[in-house]
CSV table of C-alpha atoms in Angstrom, one decimal:
chain,number,residue,atom,x,y,z
A,15,UNK,CA,-32.4,17.5,-13.3
A,16,UNK,CA,-30.2,15.9,-16.5
A,17,UNK,CA,-26.8,16.2,-14.7
A,18,UNK,CA,-27.9,14.6,-11.7
A,19,UNK,CA,-29.7,11.7,-13.9
A,20,UNK,CA,-26.0,11.1,-16.4
A,21,UNK,CA,-24.3,11.0,-12.9
A,22,UNK,CA,-26.8,8.3,-11.6
A,23,UNK,CA,-26.1,6.0,-14.8
A,24,UNK,CA,-22.5,5.1,-13.9
A,25,UNK,CA,-21.1,5.9,-10.0
A,26,UNK,CA,-18.2,5.3,-8.4
A,27,UNK,CA,-18.0,4.6,-4.4
A,28,UNK,CA,-14.4,4.6,-2.5
A,29,UNK,CA,-14.8,2.7,0.6
A,30,UNK,CA,-12.3,3.8,3.2
A,31,UNK,CA,-11.6,2.2,6.7
A,32,UNK,CA,-10.9,4.7,9.3
A,33,UNK,CA,-7.6,4.6,11.0
A,34,UNK,CA,-7.4,1.4,9.8
A,35,UNK,CA,-4.6,-0.3,11.6
A,36,UNK,CA,-5.6,1.6,14.8
A,37,UNK,CA,-9.7,0.5,14.5
A,38,UNK,CA,-8.1,-3.3,14.2
A,39,UNK,CA,-6.3,-3.1,17.4
A,40,UNK,CA,-9.6,-1.4,18.8
A,41,UNK,CA,-11.7,-4.8,17.9
A,42,UNK,CA,-10.8,-6.9,20.6
A,43,UNK,CA,-9.5,-4.1,23.2
A,44,UNK,CA,-12.8,-2.0,23.2
A,45,UNK,CA,-11.0,0.1,26.4
A,46,UNK,CA,-8.9,1.8,23.7
A,47,UNK,CA,-12.1,3.5,22.1
A,48,UNK,CA,-11.2,7.1,22.5
A,49,UNK,CA,-7.5,6.4,23.3
A,50,UNK,CA,-4.7,7.9,21.3
A,51,UNK,CA,-3.1,4.9,19.6
A,52,UNK,CA,0.4,4.9,17.2
A,53,UNK,CA,0.9,1.8,15.0
A,54,UNK,CA,5.0,1.6,13.9
A,55,UNK,CA,6.2,0.3,11.0
A,56,UNK,CA,9.0,-2.8,10.6
A,57,UNK,CA,11.3,-3.2,13.8
A,58,UNK,CA,9.2,-0.4,15.4
A,59,UNK,CA,11.1,2.0,13.2
A,60,UNK,CA,8.4,5.0,12.6
A,61,UNK,CA,4.9,6.0,13.1
A,62,UNK,CA,2.6,4.6,10.2
A,63,UNK,CA,-0.9,4.8,11.6
A,64,UNK,CA,-2.5,7.2,14.0
A,65,UNK,CA,-5.6,7.4,15.6
A,66,UNK,CA,-7.9,10.8,15.2
A,67,UNK,CA,-6.3,11.5,19.2
A,68,UNK,CA,-2.5,11.3,18.7
A,69,UNK,CA,-2.6,13.0,15.4
A,70,UNK,CA,-2.2,16.5,16.8
A,71,UNK,CA,1.0,16.0,18.8
A,72,UNK,CA,2.5,12.9,16.5
A,73,UNK,CA,3.3,13.4,12.8
A,74,UNK,CA,2.7,10.6,10.2
A,75,UNK,CA,6.5,9.0,9.8
A,76,UNK,CA,7.6,10.4,13.0
A,77,UNK,CA,10.8,8.1,14.1
A,78,UNK,CA,9.6,5.9,17.4
A,79,UNK,CA,12.7,6.9,19.1
A,80,UNK,CA,12.5,10.1,19.1
A,81,UNK,CA,8.9,10.4,20.3
A,82,UNK,CA,9.4,7.9,23.0
A,83,UNK,CA,8.9,10.9,25.9
A,84,UNK,CA,5.7,12.4,23.8
A,85,UNK,CA,4.3,8.8,23.7
A,86,UNK,CA,4.8,8.6,27.5
A,87,UNK,CA,3.6,11.9,28.3
A,88,UNK,CA,0.6,11.7,26.2
A,89,UNK,CA,-0.6,8.2,27.3
A,90,UNK,CA,-0.1,6.9,23.8
A,91,UNK,CA,-0.9,3.0,22.9
A,92,UNK,CA,1.9,2.0,21.1
A,93,UNK,CA,1.6,-1.2,18.8
A,94,UNK,CA,3.9,-2.9,16.2
A,95,UNK,CA,2.2,-3.7,12.9
A,96,UNK,CA,0.3,-7.0,13.0
A,97,UNK,CA,-0.1,-7.7,9.5
A,98,UNK,CA,-1.8,-10.9,10.3
A,99,UNK,CA,-4.5,-9.2,11.9
A,100,UNK,CA,-4.8,-6.4,9.5
A,101,UNK,CA,-4.8,-8.6,6.6
A,102,UNK,CA,-7.7,-10.9,7.8
A,103,UNK,CA,-9.9,-7.6,8.8
A,104,UNK,CA,-9.3,-6.4,5.4
A,105,UNK,CA,-10.3,-9.5,3.9
A,106,UNK,CA,-13.4,-9.4,6.2
A,107,UNK,CA,-14.5,-5.8,5.1
A,108,UNK,CA,-14.3,-6.8,1.4
A,109,UNK,CA,-16.1,-9.7,1.4
A,110,UNK,CA,-19.2,-7.6,3.3
A,111,UNK,CA,-18.6,-4.9,0.2
A,112,UNK,CA,-18.6,-7.8,-2.5
A,113,UNK,CA,-22.0,-8.4,-1.2
A,114,UNK,CA,-23.4,-5.1,-1.9
A,115,UNK,CA,-21.6,-4.6,-5.1
A,116,UNK,CA,-19.6,-7.3,-7.1
A,117,UNK,CA,-17.7,-5.0,-9.3
A,118,UNK,CA,-14.9,-4.1,-6.7
A,119,UNK,CA,-11.4,-2.9,-7.0
A,120,UNK,CA,-9.3,-3.5,-3.7
A,121,UNK,CA,-6.9,-0.8,-4.2
A,122,UNK,CA,-4.9,-1.0,-0.6
A,123,UNK,CA,-5.4,-3.0,2.4
A,124,UNK,CA,-8.0,-0.1,3.6
A,125,UNK,CA,-9.6,1.0,0.5
A,126,UNK,CA,-11.8,-0.5,-2.1
A,127,UNK,CA,-13.2,1.3,-5.3
A,128,UNK,CA,-16.8,0.1,-6.0
A,129,UNK,CA,-18.6,0.7,-9.4
A,130,UNK,CA,-22.4,0.7,-9.4
A,131,UNK,CA,-23.7,0.1,-12.5
A,132,UNK,CA,-27.2,-0.6,-12.9
A,133,UNK,CA,-28.5,0.7,-9.5
A,134,UNK,CA,-30.3,3.8,-11.0
A,135,UNK,CA,-33.4,2.6,-8.9
A,136,UNK,CA,-31.4,2.9,-5.5
A,137,UNK,CA,-31.0,5.3,-3.2
A,138,UNK,CA,-27.5,5.3,-3.2
A,139,UNK,CA,-26.9,7.4,-0.1
A,140,UNK,CA,-29.5,5.2,2.0
A,141,UNK,CA,-27.9,2.4,0.0
A,142,UNK,CA,-24.3,2.8,1.2
A,143,UNK,CA,-25.2,4.1,4.4
A,144,UNK,CA,-26.8,0.5,4.8
A,145,UNK,CA,-23.6,-0.9,3.9
A,146,UNK,CA,-21.5,1.2,5.9
A,147,UNK,CA,-23.7,0.1,9.0
A,148,UNK,CA,-23.3,-3.7,7.8
A,149,UNK,CA,-19.5,-3.6,7.8
A,150,UNK,CA,-19.3,-2.1,11.1
A,151,UNK,CA,-21.9,-4.6,12.5
A,152,UNK,CA,-20.0,-7.6,11.3
A,153,UNK,CA,-16.1,-6.3,11.8
A,154,UNK,CA,-16.6,-3.7,14.2
A,155,UNK,CA,-14.3,-1.5,11.5
A,156,UNK,CA,-15.9,1.9,10.8
A,157,UNK,CA,-15.8,3.1,7.3
A,158,UNK,CA,-16.3,6.4,5.2
A,159,UNK,CA,-17.9,6.4,1.8
A,160,UNK,CA,-17.7,9.0,-0.9
A,161,UNK,CA,-19.6,8.6,-4.2
A,162,UNK,CA,-19.0,10.3,-7.3
A,163,UNK,CA,-19.4,10.1,-11.1
A,164,UNK,CA,-15.6,9.1,-11.5
A,165,UNK,CA,-12.9,7.6,-9.5
A,166,UNK,CA,-11.4,10.7,-8.4
A,167,UNK,CA,-14.3,12.6,-7.4
A,168,UNK,CA,-15.3,9.6,-5.3
A,169,UNK,CA,-12.1,10.5,-3.4
A,170,UNK,CA,-12.9,13.8,-3.1
A,171,UNK,CA,-16.5,12.7,-1.7
A,172,UNK,CA,-14.8,10.3,0.7
A,173,UNK,CA,-12.6,12.9,2.2
A,174,UNK,CA,-15.6,15.3,2.8
A,175,UNK,CA,-17.3,12.2,4.3
A,176,UNK,CA,-14.5,11.5,6.6
A,177,UNK,CA,-13.9,15.6,7.3
A,178,UNK,CA,-17.4,15.8,8.7
A,179,UNK,CA,-18.8,12.9,10.0
A,180,UNK,CA,-21.6,14.3,12.1
A,181,UNK,CA,-22.8,16.2,9.2
A,182,UNK,CA,-22.7,13.3,6.4
A,183,UNK,CA,-23.1,10.3,8.9
A,184,UNK,CA,-19.6,9.0,6.9
A,185,UNK,CA,-21.4,8.9,3.4
A,186,UNK,CA,-21.1,11.7,1.0
A,187,UNK,CA,-22.4,11.6,-2.5
A,188,UNK,CA,-21.4,13.9,-5.5
A,189,UNK,CA,-24.1,13.9,-7.6
A,190,UNK,CA,-24.6,17.6,-9.2
A,191,UNK,CA,-22.7,20.3,-10.8
A,192,UNK,CA,-23.4,22.2,-7.6
A,193,UNK,CA,-21.9,19.6,-5.1
A,194,UNK,CA,-19.0,19.3,-7.6
A,195,UNK,CA,-17.7,22.5,-7.7
A,196,UNK,CA,-18.5,23.3,-4.1
A,197,UNK,CA,-16.5,20.2,-3.5
A,198,UNK,CA,-13.4,21.2,-5.8
A,199,UNK,CA,-13.3,24.9,-4.2
A,200,UNK,CA,-12.8,23.5,-1.0
A,201,UNK,CA,-10.1,21.1,-1.4
A,202,UNK,CA,-6.4,21.9,-1.7
A,203,UNK,CA,-4.5,21.1,-4.3
A,204,UNK,CA,-2.0,19.2,-2.3
A,205,UNK,CA,-4.7,17.1,-1.2
A,206,UNK,CA,-6.1,15.6,-4.7
A,207,UNK,CA,-5.6,12.3,-5.2
A,208,UNK,CA,-2.3,11.5,-7.4
A,209,UNK,CA,-1.0,14.9,-7.4
A,210,UNK,CA,1.9,14.6,-4.7
A,211,UNK,CA,3.9,17.1,-2.6
A,212,UNK,CA,6.0,17.8,-5.7
A,213,UNK,CA,3.5,18.6,-8.4
A,214,UNK,CA,1.7,20.2,-5.6
A,215,UNK,CA,4.3,22.9,-5.4
A,216,UNK,CA,4.6,23.2,-8.6
A,217,UNK,CA,0.7,24.1,-9.0
A,218,UNK,CA,1.2,26.4,-6.3
A,219,UNK,CA,4.0,28.1,-8.2
A,220,UNK,CA,1.5,28.9,-11.1
A,221,UNK,CA,-1.1,30.2,-8.8
A,222,UNK,CA,-3.0,26.9,-8.7
A,223,UNK,CA,-4.3,26.3,-4.9
A,224,UNK,CA,-7.5,24.7,-5.4
A,225,UNK,CA,-8.8,21.4,-7.2
A,226,UNK,CA,-11.1,23.6,-9.0
A,227,UNK,CA,-8.4,26.0,-9.9
A,228,UNK,CA,-6.8,23.0,-11.6
A,229,UNK,CA,-9.9,22.1,-13.5
A,230,UNK,CA,-9.9,25.7,-14.9
A,231,UNK,CA,-6.4,25.1,-16.7
A,232,UNK,CA,-6.7,24.4,-20.3
A,233,UNK,CA,-6.1,20.9,-21.5
A,234,UNK,CA,-3.1,21.2,-23.6
A,235,UNK,CA,-1.1,23.0,-20.7
A,236,UNK,CA,-1.9,20.5,-18.1
A,237,UNK,CA,-0.6,17.8,-20.8
A,238,UNK,CA,2.5,19.8,-21.2
A,239,UNK,CA,3.2,20.3,-18.0
A,240,UNK,CA,2.1,17.4,-16.3
A,241,UNK,CA,1.7,14.3,-19.1
A,242,UNK,CA,-1.4,12.4,-19.7
A,243,UNK,CA,-1.6,11.2,-16.6
A,244,UNK,CA,-2.1,14.8,-15.0
A,245,UNK,CA,-4.6,15.2,-18.1
A,246,UNK,CA,-6.8,12.2,-16.9
A,247,UNK,CA,-7.0,13.7,-13.2
A,248,UNK,CA,-7.9,16.6,-14.8
A,249,UNK,CA,-10.9,15.0,-16.8
A,250,UNK,CA,-11.9,12.9,-13.8
A,251,UNK,CA,-12.2,15.9,-11.6
A,252,UNK,CA,-14.1,17.4,-14.3
A,253,UNK,CA,-16.8,14.5,-14.3
A,254,UNK,CA,-15.5,12.1,-16.9
A,255,UNK,CA,-15.1,8.9,-16.5
A,256,UNK,CA,-11.5,7.9,-17.8
A,257,UNK,CA,-10.0,5.6,-15.2
A,258,UNK,CA,-12.2,2.4,-14.6
A,259,UNK,CA,-11.8,-0.5,-12.2
A,260,UNK,CA,-8.4,-2.2,-11.9
A,261,UNK,CA,-9.7,-5.5,-10.9
A,262,UNK,CA,-6.8,-7.3,-9.6
A,263,UNK,CA,-4.3,-6.2,-12.1
A,264,UNK,CA,-1.0,-7.4,-12.4
A,265,UNK,CA,2.0,-5.3,-10.4
A,266,UNK,CA,4.2,-3.0,-12.7
A,267,UNK,CA,7.1,-3.8,-10.4
A,268,UNK,CA,7.4,-6.1,-7.5
A,269,UNK,CA,9.8,-5.2,-4.7
A,270,UNK,CA,11.0,-7.0,-1.2
A,271,UNK,CA,12.6,-4.2,1.4
A,272,UNK,CA,13.5,-4.6,4.9
A,273,UNK,CA,15.0,-3.0,7.7
A,274,UNK,CA,17.3,-5.2,9.4
A,275,UNK,CA,17.0,-5.9,13.0
A,276,UNK,CA,20.7,-5.1,13.3
A,277,UNK,CA,23.4,-3.4,11.3
A,278,UNK,CA,25.7,-5.4,9.1
A,279,UNK,CA,29.1,-4.3,8.0
A,280,UNK,CA,30.4,-7.4,6.0
A,281,UNK,CA,29.3,-8.8,2.6
A,282,UNK,CA,28.5,-12.0,3.1
A,283,UNK,CA,25.3,-11.2,5.4
A,284,UNK,CA,24.2,-8.7,3.0
A,285,UNK,CA,24.8,-10.9,-0.1
A,286,UNK,CA,22.4,-13.3,2.0
A,287,UNK,CA,19.5,-11.0,2.8
A,288,UNK,CA,19.4,-9.8,-1.1
A,289,UNK,CA,19.5,-13.4,-2.2
A,290,UNK,CA,16.6,-13.9,-0.2
A,291,UNK,CA,14.9,-11.0,-1.2
A,292,UNK,CA,15.2,-11.6,-4.7
A,293,UNK,CA,14.0,-15.2,-4.1
A,294,UNK,CA,10.6,-13.7,-2.3
A,295,UNK,CA,10.4,-11.4,-5.5
A,296,UNK,CA,10.6,-14.2,-8.1
A,297,UNK,CA,7.8,-16.2,-6.0
A,298,UNK,CA,5.7,-13.2,-6.4
A,299,UNK,CA,6.4,-12.9,-10.3
A,300,UNK,CA,5.3,-16.6,-10.7
A,301,UNK,CA,2.2,-16.0,-9.0
A,302,UNK,CA,1.1,-13.3,-11.2
A,303,UNK,CA,2.7,-15.3,-14.1
A,304,UNK,CA,5.0,-12.5,-15.1
A,305,UNK,CA,8.9,-12.5,-15.7
A,306,UNK,CA,11.4,-9.6,-15.4
A,307,UNK,CA,13.6,-8.4,-17.5
A,308,UNK,CA,15.4,-6.2,-14.9
A,309,UNK,CA,16.6,-6.0,-11.5
A,310,UNK,CA,17.3,-3.2,-9.1
A,311,UNK,CA,19.2,-3.8,-5.7
A,312,UNK,CA,20.0,-1.0,-2.9
A,313,UNK,CA,21.7,-0.7,0.3
A,314,UNK,CA,21.8,2.1,2.7
A,315,UNK,CA,23.2,3.0,6.2
A,316,UNK,CA,21.2,3.9,9.2
A,317,UNK,CA,20.5,8.0,8.3
A,318,UNK,CA,19.5,8.4,11.9
A,319,UNK,CA,23.2,7.9,13.3
A,320,UNK,CA,24.4,11.1,12.1
A,321,UNK,CA,28.1,10.3,13.7
A,322,UNK,CA,28.5,7.3,11.6
A,323,UNK,CA,29.2,7.8,7.9
A,324,UNK,CA,26.6,7.7,5.9
A,325,UNK,CA,25.9,5.7,2.0
A,326,UNK,CA,23.5,4.7,0.0
A,327,UNK,CA,23.8,3.0,-3.5
A,328,UNK,CA,21.6,1.4,-6.0
A,329,UNK,CA,21.9,0.1,-9.4
A,330,UNK,CA,20.0,-1.9,-12.0
A,331,UNK,CA,21.1,-4.7,-13.8
A,332,UNK,CA,19.5,-6.5,-16.9
A,333,UNK,CA,18.7,-9.7,-17.3
A,334,UNK,CA,18.8,-11.4,-20.6
A,335,UNK,CA,15.4,-12.9,-21.7
A,336,UNK,CA,13.6,-12.2,-18.7
A,337,UNK,CA,12.9,-14.7,-15.8
A,338,UNK,CA,11.0,-15.6,-12.9
A,339,UNK,CA,13.2,-18.5,-11.7
A,340,UNK,CA,14.7,-18.3,-8.1
A,341,UNK,CA,18.4,-19.0,-9.5
A,342,UNK,CA,18.1,-16.6,-12.2
A,343,UNK,CA,16.7,-13.6,-10.3
A,344,UNK,CA,19.0,-14.2,-7.1
A,345,UNK,CA,22.4,-14.5,-9.4
A,346,UNK,CA,21.6,-10.7,-11.0
A,347,UNK,CA,20.7,-9.5,-7.4
A,348,UNK,CA,23.8,-10.8,-6.2
A,349,UNK,CA,26.0,-9.3,-9.4
A,350,UNK,CA,23.9,-5.9,-8.6
A,351,UNK,CA,25.0,-6.0,-5.1
A,352,UNK,CA,28.9,-6.6,-5.8
A,353,UNK,CA,28.4,-3.5,-8.0
A,354,UNK,CA,27.5,-1.0,-5.3
A,355,UNK,CA,28.9,-2.8,-2.0
A,356,UNK,CA,31.5,-0.8,-0.3
A,357,UNK,CA,33.7,-1.6,3.2
A,358,UNK,CA,33.8,0.5,5.8
A,359,UNK,CA,30.3,1.0,6.3
A,360,UNK,CA,27.3,-0.3,8.5
A,361,UNK,CA,24.1,-1.1,6.5
A,362,UNK,CA,20.6,-0.9,8.1
A,363,UNK,CA,18.6,-1.5,5.1
A,364,UNK,CA,18.3,-3.3,1.6
A,365,UNK,CA,16.3,-4.1,-0.8
A,366,UNK,CA,15.3,-6.0,-4.2
A,367,UNK,CA,13.3,-4.5,-6.8
A,368,UNK,CA,12.0,-6.5,-10.0
A,369,UNK,CA,11.4,-4.5,-13.2
A,370,UNK,CA,10.1,-4.5,-16.9
A,371,UNK,CA,7.7,-7.1,-16.3
A,372,UNK,CA,6.2,-8.9,-19.0
A,373,UNK,CA,3.9,-12.1,-19.3
A,374,UNK,CA,5.8,-15.2,-18.4
A,375,UNK,CA,3.9,-17.2,-21.1
A,376,UNK,CA,5.3,-15.1,-23.7
A,377,UNK,CA,8.8,-15.9,-24.1
A,378,UNK,CA,11.7,-16.4,-26.9
A,379,UNK,CA,14.4,-18.7,-25.6
A,380,UNK,CA,17.9,-18.9,-27.1
A,381,UNK,CA,19.7,-22.3,-27.7
A,382,UNK,CA,21.6,-22.5,-24.5
A,383,UNK,CA,18.6,-21.5,-22.1
A,384,UNK,CA,18.0,-24.0,-19.0
A,385,UNK,CA,14.8,-21.7,-18.5
A,386,UNK,CA,12.6,-25.0,-19.1
A,387,UNK,CA,14.3,-27.1,-16.3
A,388,UNK,CA,14.1,-24.5,-13.9
A,389,UNK,CA,10.5,-23.8,-14.8
A,390,UNK,CA,9.6,-27.5,-13.6
A,391,UNK,CA,11.7,-27.1,-10.4
A,392,UNK,CA,9.9,-23.9,-9.6
A,393,UNK,CA,6.8,-25.6,-9.9
A,394,UNK,CA,7.8,-28.6,-7.5
A,395,UNK,CA,9.2,-26.2,-5.0
A,396,UNK,CA,6.4,-23.9,-5.0
A,397,UNK,CA,3.8,-26.8,-4.8
A,398,UNK,CA,6.1,-28.0,-1.9
A,399,UNK,CA,5.6,-24.7,-0.1
A,400,UNK,CA,1.9,-24.3,0.0
A,401,UNK,CA,1.9,-28.1,1.7
A,402,UNK,CA,3.9,-26.2,4.7
A,403,UNK,CA,7.2,-27.2,3.7
A,404,UNK,CA,10.2,-24.5,4.0
A,405,UNK,CA,12.6,-24.8,0.9
A,406,UNK,CA,15.9,-22.7,0.4
A,407,UNK,CA,18.5,-22.3,-1.7
A,408,UNK,CA,21.8,-23.5,-0.6
A,409,UNK,CA,22.7,-19.6,-0.8
A,410,UNK,CA,20.6,-18.7,1.6
A,411,UNK,CA,20.9,-19.4,5.6
A,412,UNK,CA,19.3,-22.3,6.2
A,413,UNK,CA,18.9,-21.7,10.0
A,414,UNK,CA,17.7,-18.2,9.4
A,415,UNK,CA,14.1,-16.8,9.8
A,416,UNK,CA,13.2,-13.2,9.6
A,417,UNK,CA,12.9,-11.8,12.6
A,418,UNK,CA,11.8,-8.2,13.1
A,419,UNK,CA,11.8,-6.2,16.5
A,420,UNK,CA,7.7,-6.2,17.1
A,421,UNK,CA,8.3,-5.0,20.7
A,422,UNK,CA,4.6,-3.6,20.8
A,423,UNK,CA,3.0,-6.7,19.0
A,424,UNK,CA,-0.6,-7.3,20.0
A,425,UNK,CA,-2.1,-10.8,19.6
A,426,UNK,CA,-3.1,-12.6,16.2
A,427,UNK,CA,-6.3,-12.8,17.5
A,428,UNK,CA,-8.1,-14.3,14.2
A,429,UNK,CA,-5.4,-16.3,12.6
A,430,UNK,CA,-3.2,-18.2,15.1
A,431,UNK,CA,-5.1,-20.9,17.1
A,432,UNK,CA,-2.7,-20.2,20.6
A,433,UNK,CA,-3.8,-16.1,20.3
A,434,UNK,CA,-7.4,-16.8,20.0
A,435,UNK,CA,-9.5,-14.4,22.1
A,436,UNK,CA,-10.4,-16.2,25.6
A,437,UNK,CA,-14.0,-15.6,27.0
């Protein structure tokens, strides 16, 4: 009984929306309940979400063009990613969760961690069942809830809740040593949160095939083979909470990457795209009050066209003094592009990643820096953008707007006046 009491002093819950993208598409199309649904990535490239009905014959990441016949044969309803719809429903689900527990970490668009402190007098299983029912009643999005004394164990519990919905009713709690050991012996090492495919293969070579076997390893061995990150995970699985809520923390890297609507073989088009991606990164930097000290640019060809010559290259350029200015970030991004661009190739994808981020408020300027003037200009431009003005640098294509291939796009039922549901 003592172990149960200690667990209930502070518990974590992972709330995961079931087949989130597919569930969003079903909200306004109830006739799709029980029907196979696949959602595609940017430019309708590959499968990034699947309903349970489609999982047996369409793997995650499957190239859409290779599975056209499979989609047709199995009557799969295919959708382009509707990020406006998904983002809105994610916010709606979060707003319900906050009413039940204000201590929340939004982990991804379809997952959130809750920390239950001071809920000793609540039956957490019943409380989360009620929360789950309320989420579905108000959003029509089904969720699974896993509860445990650590974030890692709440992930394990969530997997059980999702795997055995009839037995758990979508909520499972690890609140005793017996339940913890049984769950860890059931969970394959490759399915442990944070392990990843490479580490899973590495652990299997050492004869470790389950989460429980991983927890039986000596701390010093885990640290030597998997660093302090692996040791933290081991502690979490053992029931020792070492990972608290990360409440809207600043990102350590910011990336803007895109697959082009067509292939480009000329430098000018690539330069314009890289410039635009860099400016998008700079805007995100200013939003979280960070500055970048390095920037990476990459370009690569269409790997699906084996008959074409293939080329992939990336490089990192250091940014003296750090910056979040559109002018500076785009300047060094173009420098990086010049270093890796080669003629004679048709490029299908490119991206920019700003790295080595630090607090923008802490800055040592040199005597000839124009950062202060840039900062004032960026503030003015950001303000105008919030008012609906579309501002670009002269190095960008002033007539160009980013247009993805979205041949299967559903309506933005909740965020666009012209696409509201008609009754």
